[in-house]
């Protein structure tokens, strides 16, 4: 595929490949721990969560402290350990970040892909230092535990793997931590008791799958130079494709484990809790499809706030009901199209960022629905009211501010061009998609 590129695109591709191979990238670091990182190729290579940010945060330390029921003395000791870790890690991260910024500036001026070679080596060393710093801090924390707390430490490790490995997921549903999802729902004691046995089994079963996923990520990430050479025609793509395929299979196992246990949790819950859980699971699984403010919804909501006569209000309600029903149908079609696309993806198709035919059909149908809906709404309004409807451009600006998409946990969207989920606002700039409102998913 790269044979078709111009010399400039080849140079740009060389830089991108160094970045996505886990060697360097400020764009990946910007997501940070709070941002949760991205998936796609960056996630596959283990750099979606902010490769130059501290691998352990203060908030995480405090959560582990609560899980293990630290005494006041242990809290002070862990605080000191974290401060020492942070002080030692920050200069290394700052140095790596500056090296990346300098190289990026030089590349802008020279378009010479050779500027990335030294930076790649520095970033590879940074990745090793980051891993070592994380391991040392956690070992230091373990040294202050009582025997009873030490027995609970595996639970902390399992939660940590869900936080870190899942965050780098590349498939829909792979990044949905069911334990956190239930925790955020704040169920009644009775409902929590009903679902807890399933969660306990889920924690144990998902962990080895995540370990395998992490092994594939590490193997892929460690081959930065080989990846670059293969993509630029100087190496064999066979081994690269094999590594990617192994990683994709490992990712599917995480996704499928999540889906299997989501069904069990659905069966353990009842009524509104059951519907709410499946709605949240689908939002978490397909964040780019189940957005919270599609342009059509914003227009409908704005129109509902105007002074309309009874006939117009009745018509508007019917338009909104039809829009929501059709949107739910399109969302389900988008889910299937996205699954098909992900299950057959290769490293070349991921780099190409092209939608499959089914996803394009969904996107076109969504655009048609939105255009028709807005025309119907405008037909009910006065010229003055029409001028007060929200503009689509505001959606695009908001999308750019929020990282061009996002999921229900605040994480940035995985891929601006990942199909209907990343688009679906009925038009506008495809690279400035909005995290917008959509009707709540209808549990299936």
Coordinates of C-alpha atoms in Angstrom, one line a residue, residues 58-321:
X58 CA -1.9 9.5 43.2
X59 CA -5.6 8.6 42.8
X60 CA -4.7 5.0 42.1
X61 CA -2.5 4.8 45.2
X62 CA -5.4 6.2 47.3
X63 CA -7.8 3.6 45.9
X64 CA -5.4 0.8 46.6
X65 CA -5.0 2.2 50.1
X66 CA -8.8 1.9 50.6
X67 CA -8.9 -1.6 49.2
X68 CA -6.3 -2.8 51.6
X69 CA -7.6 -0.7 54.5
X70 CA -4.2 1.0 55.3
X71 CA -3.5 2.3 58.8
X72 CA -2.6 5.9 59.2
X73 CA 1.1 4.9 59.4
X74 CA 0.8 2.9 56.2
X75 CA -0.9 5.8 54.4
X76 CA 2.0 8.1 55.4
X77 CA 4.5 5.5 54.2
X78 CA 2.8 4.9 50.9
X79 CA 2.6 8.7 50.4
X80 CA 6.3 9.0 50.9
X81 CA 7.0 6.1 48.5
X82 CA 4.8 7.7 45.9
X83 CA 6.4 11.1 46.2
X84 CA 9.9 9.5 45.8
X85 CA 8.7 7.6 42.8
X86 CA 7.2 10.7 41.2
X87 CA 10.3 12.8 41.8
X88 CA 12.5 10.2 40.2
X89 CA 10.2 9.6 37.2
X90 CA 9.3 13.2 36.2
X91 CA 12.8 14.3 35.0
X92 CA 13.0 11.2 32.7
X93 CA 9.5 11.9 31.3
X94 CA 10.3 15.6 30.8
X95 CA 13.5 14.7 29.0
X96 CA 11.7 12.2 26.7
X97 CA 8.9 14.7 26.0
X98 CA 11.4 17.4 25.1
X99 CA 13.3 15.0 22.8
X100 CA 10.0 14.3 21.0
X101 CA 9.0 17.9 20.7
X102 CA 12.5 18.8 19.3
X103 CA 12.3 16.0 16.8
X104 CA 8.8 16.9 15.7
X105 CA 9.9 20.5 15.2
X106 CA 13.0 19.4 13.2
X107 CA 10.8 17.1 11.1
X108 CA 8.4 20.0 10.3
X109 CA 11.3 22.0 8.9
X110 CA 13.3 19.2 7.1
X111 CA 10.8 16.4 6.4
X112 CA 13.7 14.1 7.1
X113 CA 12.5 10.8 8.7
X114 CA 16.0 10.2 10.0
X115 CA 15.3 12.7 12.8
X116 CA 13.1 10.0 14.5
X117 CA 15.8 7.3 14.7
X118 CA 17.5 8.7 17.8
X119 CA 14.2 9.7 19.4
X120 CA 12.9 6.2 18.8
X121 CA 15.8 4.7 20.8
X122 CA 15.2 7.3 23.6
X123 CA 11.5 6.4 23.7
X124 CA 12.2 2.7 23.8
X125 CA 14.5 3.4 26.8
X126 CA 11.8 5.5 28.3
X127 CA 9.3 2.7 28.0
X128 CA 11.7 0.4 29.8
X129 CA 12.3 3.0 32.6
X130 CA 8.6 3.5 33.0
X131 CA 7.9 -0.2 33.4
X132 CA 10.8 -0.5 35.9
X133 CA 9.6 2.4 37.9
X134 CA 6.1 1.0 38.1
X135 CA 7.3 -2.4 39.2
X136 CA 9.6 -0.9 41.9
X137 CA 6.9 1.3 43.4
X138 CA 4.5 -1.6 43.6
X139 CA 7.1 -3.8 45.2
X140 CA 7.9 -1.0 47.7
X141 CA 4.2 -0.8 48.6
X142 CA 4.0 -4.5 49.1
X143 CA 6.9 -4.3 51.6
X144 CA 4.7 -2.3 54.0
X145 CA 1.8 -4.7 54.0
X146 CA 0.6 -7.0 56.8
X147 CA 0.2 -10.7 56.0
X148 CA -3.5 -10.2 55.7
X149 CA -3.1 -7.3 53.3
X150 CA -0.6 -9.3 51.3
X151 CA -3.2 -12.0 50.8
X152 CA -5.4 -9.3 49.3
X153 CA -2.7 -8.0 46.9
X154 CA -3.6 -10.2 44.0
X155 CA -7.0 -8.4 43.9
X156 CA -5.2 -5.1 43.5
X157 CA -3.1 -6.6 40.7
X158 CA -6.1 -7.8 38.9
X159 CA -7.8 -4.4 39.2
X160 CA -4.7 -2.8 37.9
X161 CA -4.5 -5.0 34.9
X162 CA -8.1 -4.1 34.1
X163 CA -7.2 -0.5 34.3
X164 CA -4.1 -0.6 32.2
X165 CA -4.4 -3.5 29.7
X166 CA -8.1 -2.8 29.0
X167 CA -7.4 0.8 28.4
X168 CA -5.2 -0.1 25.4
X169 CA -8.0 -2.1 23.8
X170 CA -8.5 -2.1 20.0
X171 CA -12.0 -3.7 19.8
X172 CA -15.5 -2.7 20.7
X173 CA -16.3 -4.1 24.1
X174 CA -12.7 -4.9 25.0
X175 CA -12.3 -1.8 27.2
X176 CA -15.5 -2.3 29.2
X177 CA -14.5 -3.1 32.8
X178 CA -17.7 -4.8 34.2
X179 CA -16.6 -4.3 37.8
X180 CA -16.2 -0.6 37.3
X181 CA -19.4 -0.4 35.3
X182 CA -21.4 -2.0 38.2
X183 CA -19.6 0.1 40.7
X184 CA -20.6 3.3 38.9
X185 CA -24.3 2.1 38.8
X186 CA -24.4 2.2 42.6
X187 CA -26.9 -0.6 42.9
X188 CA -29.0 -1.4 45.9
X189 CA -27.6 -3.8 48.4
X190 CA -30.0 -6.5 47.2
X191 CA -29.0 -6.0 43.5
X192 CA -25.3 -5.9 44.4
X193 CA -25.6 -9.1 46.3
X194 CA -27.3 -10.8 43.4
X195 CA -24.6 -9.8 40.9
X196 CA -21.5 -10.1 43.1
X197 CA -20.9 -13.9 42.5
X198 CA -20.8 -13.2 38.8
X199 CA -18.4 -10.3 39.3
X200 CA -16.1 -12.4 41.4
X201 CA -15.9 -15.1 38.8
X202 CA -15.4 -12.4 36.1
X203 CA -12.5 -10.9 37.9
X204 CA -10.7 -14.3 38.0
X205 CA -11.6 -15.3 34.4
X206 CA -10.7 -12.0 32.7
X207 CA -7.3 -11.7 34.4
X208 CA -5.4 -14.5 32.5
X209 CA -6.9 -13.2 29.2
X210 CA -5.6 -9.8 30.0
X211 CA -2.2 -11.2 30.9
X212 CA -2.1 -12.8 27.4
X213 CA -3.2 -9.6 25.8
X214 CA -0.4 -7.7 27.6
X215 CA 2.1 -10.2 26.4
X216 CA 1.1 -9.7 22.8
X217 CA 1.2 -5.9 23.2
X218 CA 4.7 -6.1 24.7
X219 CA 5.9 -8.3 21.9
X220 CA 4.5 -6.0 19.3
X221 CA 5.7 -2.8 21.0
X222 CA 9.3 -4.1 21.4
X223 CA 9.6 -4.6 17.6
X224 CA 9.6 -0.8 16.7
X225 CA 12.5 -0.8 14.3
X226 CA 11.3 -4.0 12.7
X227 CA 7.9 -2.5 12.2
X228 CA 9.3 0.6 10.7
X229 CA 11.6 -1.3 8.3
X230 CA 8.8 -3.6 7.2
X231 CA 6.4 -0.8 6.4
X232 CA 9.0 1.2 4.6
X233 CA 9.9 -1.7 2.3
X234 CA 13.1 -2.8 4.0
X235 CA 11.8 -5.8 5.9
X236 CA 9.5 -8.7 5.8
X237 CA 5.8 -7.9 6.6
X238 CA 5.1 -11.6 7.3
X239 CA 6.3 -11.6 10.9
X240 CA 4.7 -8.2 11.5
X241 CA 1.3 -9.4 10.2
X242 CA 1.6 -12.5 12.4
X243 CA 2.2 -10.4 15.5
X244 CA -0.7 -8.2 14.6
X245 CA -3.0 -11.2 14.0
X246 CA -1.9 -12.7 17.4
X247 CA -2.7 -9.4 19.1
X248 CA -6.1 -9.2 17.3
X249 CA -7.0 -12.7 18.5
X250 CA -5.9 -11.9 22.1
X251 CA -8.1 -8.7 21.9
X252 CA -11.1 -10.7 20.7
X253 CA -10.8 -13.0 23.7
X254 CA -10.9 -10.1 26.0
X255 CA -13.9 -8.7 24.2
X256 CA -15.7 -12.1 24.1
X257 CA -15.1 -12.6 27.9
X258 CA -16.6 -9.2 28.6
X259 CA -19.7 -10.0 26.5
X260 CA -20.1 -13.5 28.0
X261 CA -20.1 -12.1 31.6
X262 CA -22.3 -9.1 30.6
X263 CA -25.0 -11.6 29.6
X264 CA -24.6 -13.3 33.0
X265 CA -24.8 -10.0 34.8
X266 CA -27.9 -9.1 32.8
X267 CA -29.5 -12.3 34.0
X268 CA -28.6 -11.7 37.6
X269 CA -30.3 -8.2 37.6
X270 CA -33.9 -7.4 37.2
X271 CA -36.2 -4.6 36.0
X272 CA -34.6 -1.1 35.6
X273 CA -31.2 -2.3 36.8
X274 CA -31.1 -4.9 34.1
X275 CA -32.0 -2.4 31.3
X276 CA -29.7 0.2 32.7
X277 CA -26.7 -2.2 32.9
X278 CA -27.1 -3.3 29.3
X279 CA -27.5 0.3 28.1
X280 CA -24.3 1.3 29.9
X281 CA -22.5 -1.8 28.6
X282 CA -23.3 -0.9 25.1
X283 CA -22.4 2.7 25.5
X284 CA -19.0 1.5 27.0
X285 CA -18.6 -1.0 24.2
X286 CA -19.4 1.3 21.3
X287 CA -18.7 4.8 22.6
X288 CA -18.5 6.3 19.1
X289 CA -21.9 5.0 18.2
X290 CA -23.8 5.7 21.4
X291 CA -22.8 9.3 21.8
X292 CA -24.8 11.7 24.0
X293 CA -25.6 14.7 21.7
X294 CA -26.2 14.0 18.1
X295 CA -27.1 17.1 16.1
X296 CA -30.6 15.8 15.4
X297 CA -31.3 15.5 19.1
X298 CA -30.0 19.0 19.7
X299 CA -32.3 20.4 17.1
X300 CA -35.3 18.5 18.5
X301 CA -34.6 19.6 22.0
X302 CA -34.2 23.2 21.0
X303 CA -37.5 23.1 19.1
X304 CA -39.3 21.6 22.1
X305 CA -38.3 24.7 24.1
X306 CA -40.0 27.1 21.7
X307 CA -43.6 28.3 22.1
X308 CA -45.5 26.1 19.8
X309 CA -49.2 25.4 19.4
X310 CA -50.7 22.1 20.5
X311 CA -50.8 20.7 16.9
X312 CA -47.1 21.6 16.3
X313 CA -46.1 20.1 19.7
X314 CA -47.9 16.8 18.8
X315 CA -46.2 16.7 15.4
X316 CA -42.8 17.4 17.0
X317 CA -43.2 14.6 19.5
X318 CA -44.0 12.2 16.7
X319 CA -41.0 13.4 14.7
X320 CA -38.8 12.8 17.8
X321 CA -40.2 9.4 18.4

